[in-house]
Amino acid sequence: GEDVEQSLFLSVREGDSSVINCTYTDSSSTYLYWYKQEPGAGLQLLTYIFSNMDMKQDQRLTVLLNKKDKHLSLRIADTQTGDSAIYFCAEEPDRGSTLGRLYFGRGTQLTVWP
Amino acid sequence: AAGVIQSPRHLIKEKRETATLKCYPIPRHDTVYWYQQGPGQDPQFLISFYEKMQSDKGSIPDRFSAQQFSDYHSELNMSSLELGDSALYFCASSTRQALGGNTIYFGEGSWLTVV
């Protein structure tokens, strides 16, 4: 089955850049997603990247995709204390008519120190 | 912008009782998904519906059932509740795009506690 791996914890100082890494297994994955979850809250779609791209930038967020190595990363520039949350990487394998089933990693707890 | 609306946000039930969760997708979204997130776990796919028909089924217990109605809202029915059903239940919605993919937006979730 699909196996999405992420490191569980990351701590950074406010103002520094954060890089959260993820590896996935299904080479057919069409979209790869990053979601943010704050304590007791829902899953907020941060950004996504289509599998035929290798980079996507959205304000402070940069997503890099290495399809050969099945490696995805999320870089947050100028990290703020409000960025402290759990970040989930998710892959969406291309199964034809059953698009939309996401496989999530265990999440990376990002802690930002003032 | 309108988001995915879930109700209730919190629910406490006793073992062996029944619970129903509701989900209202983003307007014009035709696909609804249900996920279950246990404490400290990643979300796990349960079931999805496309144009009111079940389109995919994951690790949904037989005690659970779901449907999507003509107005595209969906309900997840859970019977004979067990302590292990305590979790955050997410609904998500999307619409198929021309390229064949779709972006998936999640609701805030419904917290179910079984006591």
JSON list of N, CA and C in Angstrom, two decimals, chain B residues 2-44:
[
{"chain": "B", "resi": 2, "resn": "ALA", "atom": "N", "xyz": [-16.90, 30.26, 0.51]},
{"chain": "B", "resi": 2, "resn": "ALA", "atom": "CA", "xyz": [-17.58, 29.23, 1.27]},
{"chain": "B", "resi": 2, "resn": "ALA", "atom": "C", "xyz": [-16.66, 28.04, 1.45]},
{"chain": "B", "resi": 3, "resn": "GLY", "atom": "N", "xyz": [-16.76, 27.40, 2.63]},
{"chain": "B", "resi": 3, "resn": "GLY", "atom": "CA", "xyz": [-15.96, 26.22, 2.89]},
{"chain": "B", "resi": 3, "resn": "GLY", "atom": "C", "xyz": [-16.85, 25.02, 3.11]},
{"chain": "B", "resi": 4, "resn": "VAL", "atom": "N", "xyz": [-16.24, 23.89, 3.42]},
{"chain": "B", "resi": 4, "resn": "VAL", "atom": "CA", "xyz": [-16.97, 22.68, 3.74]},
{"chain": "B", "resi": 4, "resn": "VAL", "atom": "C", "xyz": [-17.53, 22.84, 5.16]},
{"chain": "B", "resi": 5, "resn": "ILE", "atom": "N", "xyz": [-18.81, 22.61, 5.30]},
{"chain": "B", "resi": 5, "resn": "ILE", "atom": "CA", "xyz": [-19.46, 22.78, 6.60]},
{"chain": "B", "resi": 5, "resn": "ILE", "atom": "C", "xyz": [-19.81, 21.40, 7.18]},
{"chain": "B", "resi": 6, "resn": "GLN", "atom": "N", "xyz": [-19.40, 21.19, 8.41]},
{"chain": "B", "resi": 6, "resn": "GLN", "atom": "CA", "xyz": [-19.71, 19.92, 9.07]},
{"chain": "B", "resi": 6, "resn": "GLN", "atom": "C", "xyz": [-20.51, 20.19, 10.34]},
{"chain": "B", "resi": 7, "resn": "SER", "atom": "N", "xyz": [-21.42, 19.27, 10.63]},
{"chain": "B", "resi": 7, "resn": "SER", "atom": "CA", "xyz": [-22.15, 19.36, 11.89]},
{"chain": "B", "resi": 7, "resn": "SER", "atom": "C", "xyz": [-22.47, 17.96, 12.40]},
{"chain": "B", "resi": 8, "resn": "PRO", "atom": "N", "xyz": [-22.57, 17.79, 13.72]},
{"chain": "B", "resi": 8, "resn": "PRO", "atom": "CA", "xyz": [-22.18, 18.79, 14.71]},
{"chain": "B", "resi": 8, "resn": "PRO", "atom": "C", "xyz": [-20.66, 18.88, 14.83]},
{"chain": "B", "resi": 9, "resn": "ARG", "atom": "N", "xyz": [-20.16, 19.87, 15.48]},
{"chain": "B", "resi": 9, "resn": "ARG", "atom": "CA", "xyz": [-18.72, 19.99, 15.66]},
{"chain": "B", "resi": 9, "resn": "ARG", "atom": "C", "xyz": [-18.24, 19.04, 16.76]},
{"chain": "B", "resi": 10, "resn": "HIS", "atom": "N", "xyz": [-19.08, 18.83, 17.74]},
{"chain": "B", "resi": 10, "resn": "HIS", "atom": "CA", "xyz": [-18.72, 17.93, 18.84]},
{"chain": "B", "resi": 10, "resn": "HIS", "atom": "C", "xyz": [-19.92, 17.05, 19.17]},
{"chain": "B", "resi": 11, "resn": "LEU", "atom": "N", "xyz": [-19.63, 15.80, 19.49]},
{"chain": "B", "resi": 11, "resn": "LEU", "atom": "CA", "xyz": [-20.69, 14.85, 19.76]},
{"chain": "B", "resi": 11, "resn": "LEU", "atom": "C", "xyz": [-20.17, 13.85, 20.79]},
{"chain": "B", "resi": 12, "resn": "ILE", "atom": "N", "xyz": [-20.98, 13.61, 21.80]},
{"chain": "B", "resi": 12, "resn": "ILE", "atom": "CA", "xyz": [-20.63, 12.60, 22.80]},
{"chain": "B", "resi": 12, "resn": "ILE", "atom": "C", "xyz": [-21.72, 11.54, 22.79]},
{"chain": "B", "resi": 13, "resn": "LYS", "atom": "N", "xyz": [-21.32, 10.30, 22.63]},
{"chain": "B", "resi": 13, "resn": "LYS", "atom": "CA", "xyz": [-22.28, 9.19, 22.57]},
{"chain": "B", "resi": 13, "resn": "LYS", "atom": "C", "xyz": [-21.79, 8.08, 23.49]},
{"chain": "B", "resi": 14, "resn": "GLU", "atom": "N", "xyz": [-22.73, 7.24, 23.89]},
{"chain": "B", "resi": 14, "resn": "GLU", "atom": "CA", "xyz": [-22.36, 6.08, 24.68]},
{"chain": "B", "resi": 14, "resn": "GLU", "atom": "C", "xyz": [-22.14, 4.88, 23.76]},
{"chain": "B", "resi": 15, "resn": "LYS", "atom": "N", "xyz": [-21.43, 3.91, 24.30]},
{"chain": "B", "resi": 15, "resn": "LYS", "atom": "CA", "xyz": [-21.20, 2.67, 23.53]},
{"chain": "B", "resi": 15, "resn": "LYS", "atom": "C", "xyz": [-22.52, 2.09, 23.07]},
{"chain": "B", "resi": 16, "resn": "ARG", "atom": "N", "xyz": [-22.52, 1.54, 21.89]},
{"chain": "B", "resi": 16, "resn": "ARG", "atom": "CA", "xyz": [-23.67, 0.88, 21.27]},
{"chain": "B", "resi": 16, "resn": "ARG", "atom": "C", "xyz": [-24.73, 1.86, 20.75]},
{"chain": "B", "resi": 17, "resn": "GLU", "atom": "N", "xyz": [-24.50, 3.14, 20.96]},
{"chain": "B", "resi": 17, "resn": "GLU", "atom": "CA", "xyz": [-25.44, 4.11, 20.40]},
{"chain": "B", "resi": 17, "resn": "GLU", "atom": "C", "xyz": [-25.13, 4.36, 18.91]},
{"chain": "B", "resi": 18, "resn": "THR", "atom": "N", "xyz": [-25.96, 5.22, 18.31]},
{"chain": "B", "resi": 18, "resn": "THR", "atom": "CA", "xyz": [-25.81, 5.58, 16.91]},
{"chain": "B", "resi": 18, "resn": "THR", "atom": "C", "xyz": [-25.52, 7.07, 16.80]},
{"chain": "B", "resi": 19, "resn": "ALA", "atom": "N", "xyz": [-24.71, 7.42, 15.82]},
{"chain": "B", "resi": 19, "resn": "ALA", "atom": "CA", "xyz": [-24.39, 8.83, 15.59]},
{"chain": "B", "resi": 19, "resn": "ALA", "atom": "C", "xyz": [-24.49, 9.12, 14.10]},
{"chain": "B", "resi": 20, "resn": "THR", "atom": "N", "xyz": [-24.91, 10.34, 13.79]},
{"chain": "B", "resi": 20, "resn": "THR", "atom": "CA", "xyz": [-24.98, 10.79, 12.39]},
{"chain": "B", "resi": 20, "resn": "THR", "atom": "C", "xyz": [-24.25, 12.11, 12.26]},
{"chain": "B", "resi": 21, "resn": "LEU", "atom": "N", "xyz": [-23.32, 12.14, 11.32]},
{"chain": "B", "resi": 21, "resn": "LEU", "atom": "CA", "xyz": [-22.56, 13.36, 11.01]},
{"chain": "B", "resi": 21, "resn": "LEU", "atom": "C", "xyz": [-23.00, 13.87, 9.65]},
{"chain": "B", "resi": 22, "resn": "LYS", "atom": "N", "xyz": [-23.08, 15.20, 9.56]},
{"chain": "B", "resi": 22, "resn": "LYS", "atom": "CA", "xyz": [-23.51, 15.79, 8.31]},
{"chain": "B", "resi": 22, "resn": "LYS", "atom": "C", "xyz": [-22.40, 16.64, 7.69]},
{"chain": "B", "resi": 23, "resn": "CYS", "atom": "N", "xyz": [-22.45, 16.74, 6.38]},
{"chain": "B", "resi": 23, "resn": "CYS", "atom": "CA", "xyz": [-21.42, 17.47, 5.65]},
{"chain": "B", "resi": 23, "resn": "CYS", "atom": "C", "xyz": [-22.07, 18.21, 4.49]},
{"chain": "B", "resi": 24, "resn": "TYR", "atom": "N", "xyz": [-21.75, 19.50, 4.40]},
{"chain": "B", "resi": 24, "resn": "TYR", "atom": "CA", "xyz": [-22.24, 20.31, 3.29]},
{"chain": "B", "resi": 24, "resn": "TYR", "atom": "C", "xyz": [-21.03, 20.76, 2.48]},
{"chain": "B", "resi": 25, "resn": "PRO", "atom": "N", "xyz": [-20.88, 20.26, 1.26]},
{"chain": "B", "resi": 25, "resn": "PRO", "atom": "CA", "xyz": [-19.67, 20.56, 0.49]},
{"chain": "B", "resi": 25, "resn": "PRO", "atom": "C", "xyz": [-19.66, 22.01, 0.00]},
{"chain": "B", "resi": 26, "resn": "ILE", "atom": "N", "xyz": [-18.53, 22.41, -0.50]},
{"chain": "B", "resi": 26, "resn": "ILE", "atom": "CA", "xyz": [-18.41, 23.72, -1.12]},
{"chain": "B", "resi": 26, "resn": "ILE", "atom": "C", "xyz": [-19.36, 23.77, -2.32]},
{"chain": "B", "resi": 27, "resn": "PRO", "atom": "N", "xyz": [-20.09, 24.87, -2.50]},
{"chain": "B", "resi": 27, "resn": "PRO", "atom": "CA", "xyz": [-21.02, 24.93, -3.64]},
{"chain": "B", "resi": 27, "resn": "PRO", "atom": "C", "xyz": [-20.36, 24.59, -4.97]},
{"chain": "B", "resi": 28, "resn": "ARG", "atom": "N", "xyz": [-21.07, 23.79, -5.75]},
{"chain": "B", "resi": 28, "resn": "ARG", "atom": "CA", "xyz": [-20.64, 23.32, -7.07]},
{"chain": "B", "resi": 28, "resn": "ARG", "atom": "C", "xyz": [-19.58, 22.22, -7.01]},
{"chain": "B", "resi": 29, "resn": "HIS", "atom": "N", "xyz": [-19.22, 21.78, -5.82]},
{"chain": "B", "resi": 29, "resn": "HIS", "atom": "CA", "xyz": [-18.37, 20.60, -5.71]},
{"chain": "B", "resi": 29, "resn": "HIS", "atom": "C", "xyz": [-19.24, 19.36, -5.82]},
{"chain": "B", "resi": 30, "resn": "ASP", "atom": "N", "xyz": [-18.75, 18.38, -6.60]},
{"chain": "B", "resi": 30, "resn": "ASP", "atom": "CA", "xyz": [-19.58, 17.21, -6.88]},
{"chain": "B", "resi": 30, "resn": "ASP", "atom": "C", "xyz": [-19.11, 15.95, -6.15]},
{"chain": "B", "resi": 31, "resn": "THR", "atom": "N", "xyz": [-18.01, 16.06, -5.44]},
{"chain": "B", "resi": 31, "resn": "THR", "atom": "CA", "xyz": [-17.44, 14.88, -4.79]},
{"chain": "B", "resi": 31, "resn": "THR", "atom": "C", "xyz": [-17.25, 15.17, -3.30]},
{"chain": "B", "resi": 32, "resn": "VAL", "atom": "N", "xyz": [-17.64, 14.19, -2.50]},
{"chain": "B", "resi": 32, "resn": "VAL", "atom": "CA", "xyz": [-17.51, 14.30, -1.05]},
{"chain": "B", "resi": 32, "resn": "VAL", "atom": "C", "xyz": [-16.72, 13.12, -0.53]},
{"chain": "B", "resi": 33, "resn": "TYR", "atom": "N", "xyz": [-15.84, 13.39, 0.42]},
{"chain": "B", "resi": 33, "resn": "TYR", "atom": "CA", "xyz": [-15.02, 12.34, 1.03]},
{"chain": "B", "resi": 33, "resn": "TYR", "atom": "C", "xyz": [-15.20, 12.38, 2.55]},
{"chain": "B", "resi": 34, "resn": "TRP", "atom": "N", "xyz": [-15.07, 11.22, 3.16]},
{"chain": "B", "resi": 34, "resn": "TRP", "atom": "CA", "xyz": [-15.05, 11.13, 4.62]},
{"chain": "B", "resi": 34, "resn": "TRP", "atom": "C", "xyz": [-13.73, 10.50, 5.06]},
{"chain": "B", "resi": 35, "resn": "TYR", "atom": "N", "xyz": [-13.14, 11.13, 6.07]},
{"chain": "B", "resi": 35, "resn": "TYR", "atom": "CA", "xyz": [-11.90, 10.64, 6.65]},
{"chain": "B", "resi": 35, "resn": "TYR", "atom": "C", "xyz": [-12.06, 10.55, 8.17]},
{"chain": "B", "resi": 36, "resn": "GLN", "atom": "N", "xyz": [-11.30, 9.64, 8.75]},
{"chain": "B", "resi": 36, "resn": "GLN", "atom": "CA", "xyz": [-11.30, 9.48, 10.21]},
{"chain": "B", "resi": 36, "resn": "GLN", "atom": "C", "xyz": [-9.87, 9.71, 10.71]},
{"chain": "B", "resi": 37, "resn": "GLN", "atom": "N", "xyz": [-9.74, 10.56, 11.71]},
{"chain": "B", "resi": 37, "resn": "GLN", "atom": "CA", "xyz": [-8.42, 10.81, 12.30]},
{"chain": "B", "resi": 37, "resn": "GLN", "atom": "C", "xyz": [-8.46, 10.48, 13.78]},
{"chain": "B", "resi": 38, "resn": "GLY", "atom": "N", "xyz": [-7.83, 9.37, 14.16]},
{"chain": "B", "resi": 38, "resn": "GLY", "atom": "CA", "xyz": [-7.74, 9.01, 15.56]},
{"chain": "B", "resi": 38, "resn": "GLY", "atom": "C", "xyz": [-6.73, 9.89, 16.28]},
{"chain": "B", "resi": 39, "resn": "PRO", "atom": "N", "xyz": [-6.72, 9.89, 17.59]},
{"chain": "B", "resi": 39, "resn": "PRO", "atom": "CA", "xyz": [-5.80, 10.74, 18.37]},
{"chain": "B", "resi": 39, "resn": "PRO", "atom": "C", "xyz": [-4.35, 10.49, 17.98]},
{"chain": "B", "resi": 40, "resn": "GLY", "atom": "N", "xyz": [-3.66, 11.54, 17.58]},
{"chain": "B", "resi": 40, "resn": "GLY", "atom": "CA", "xyz": [-2.25, 11.43, 17.21]},
{"chain": "B", "resi": 40, "resn": "GLY", "atom": "C", "xyz": [-1.99, 10.68, 15.92]},
{"chain": "B", "resi": 41, "resn": "GLN", "atom": "N", "xyz": [-3.03, 10.44, 15.17]},
{"chain": "B", "resi": 41, "resn": "GLN", "atom": "CA", "xyz": [-2.88, 9.67, 13.93]},
{"chain": "B", "resi": 41, "resn": "GLN", "atom": "C", "xyz": [-3.05, 10.55, 12.70]},
{"chain": "B", "resi": 42, "resn": "ASP", "atom": "N", "xyz": [-2.70, 9.99, 11.55]},
{"chain": "B", "resi": 42, "resn": "ASP", "atom": "CA", "xyz": [-2.98, 10.68, 10.30]},
{"chain": "B", "resi": 42, "resn": "ASP", "atom": "C", "xyz": [-4.40, 10.35, 9.85]},
{"chain": "B", "resi": 43, "resn": "PRO", "atom": "N", "xyz": [-5.00, 11.21, 9.07]},
{"chain": "B", "resi": 43, "resn": "PRO", "atom": "CA", "xyz": [-6.37, 10.93, 8.59]},
{"chain": "B", "resi": 43, "resn": "PRO", "atom": "C", "xyz": [-6.39, 9.70, 7.68]},
{"chain": "B", "resi": 44, "resn": "GLN", "atom": "N", "xyz": [-7.40, 8.89, 7.89]},
{"chain": "B", "resi": 44, "resn": "GLN", "atom": "CA", "xyz": [-7.58, 7.67, 7.09]},
{"chain": "B", "resi": 44, "resn": "GLN", "atom": "C", "xyz": [-8.86, 7.78, 6.27]}
]
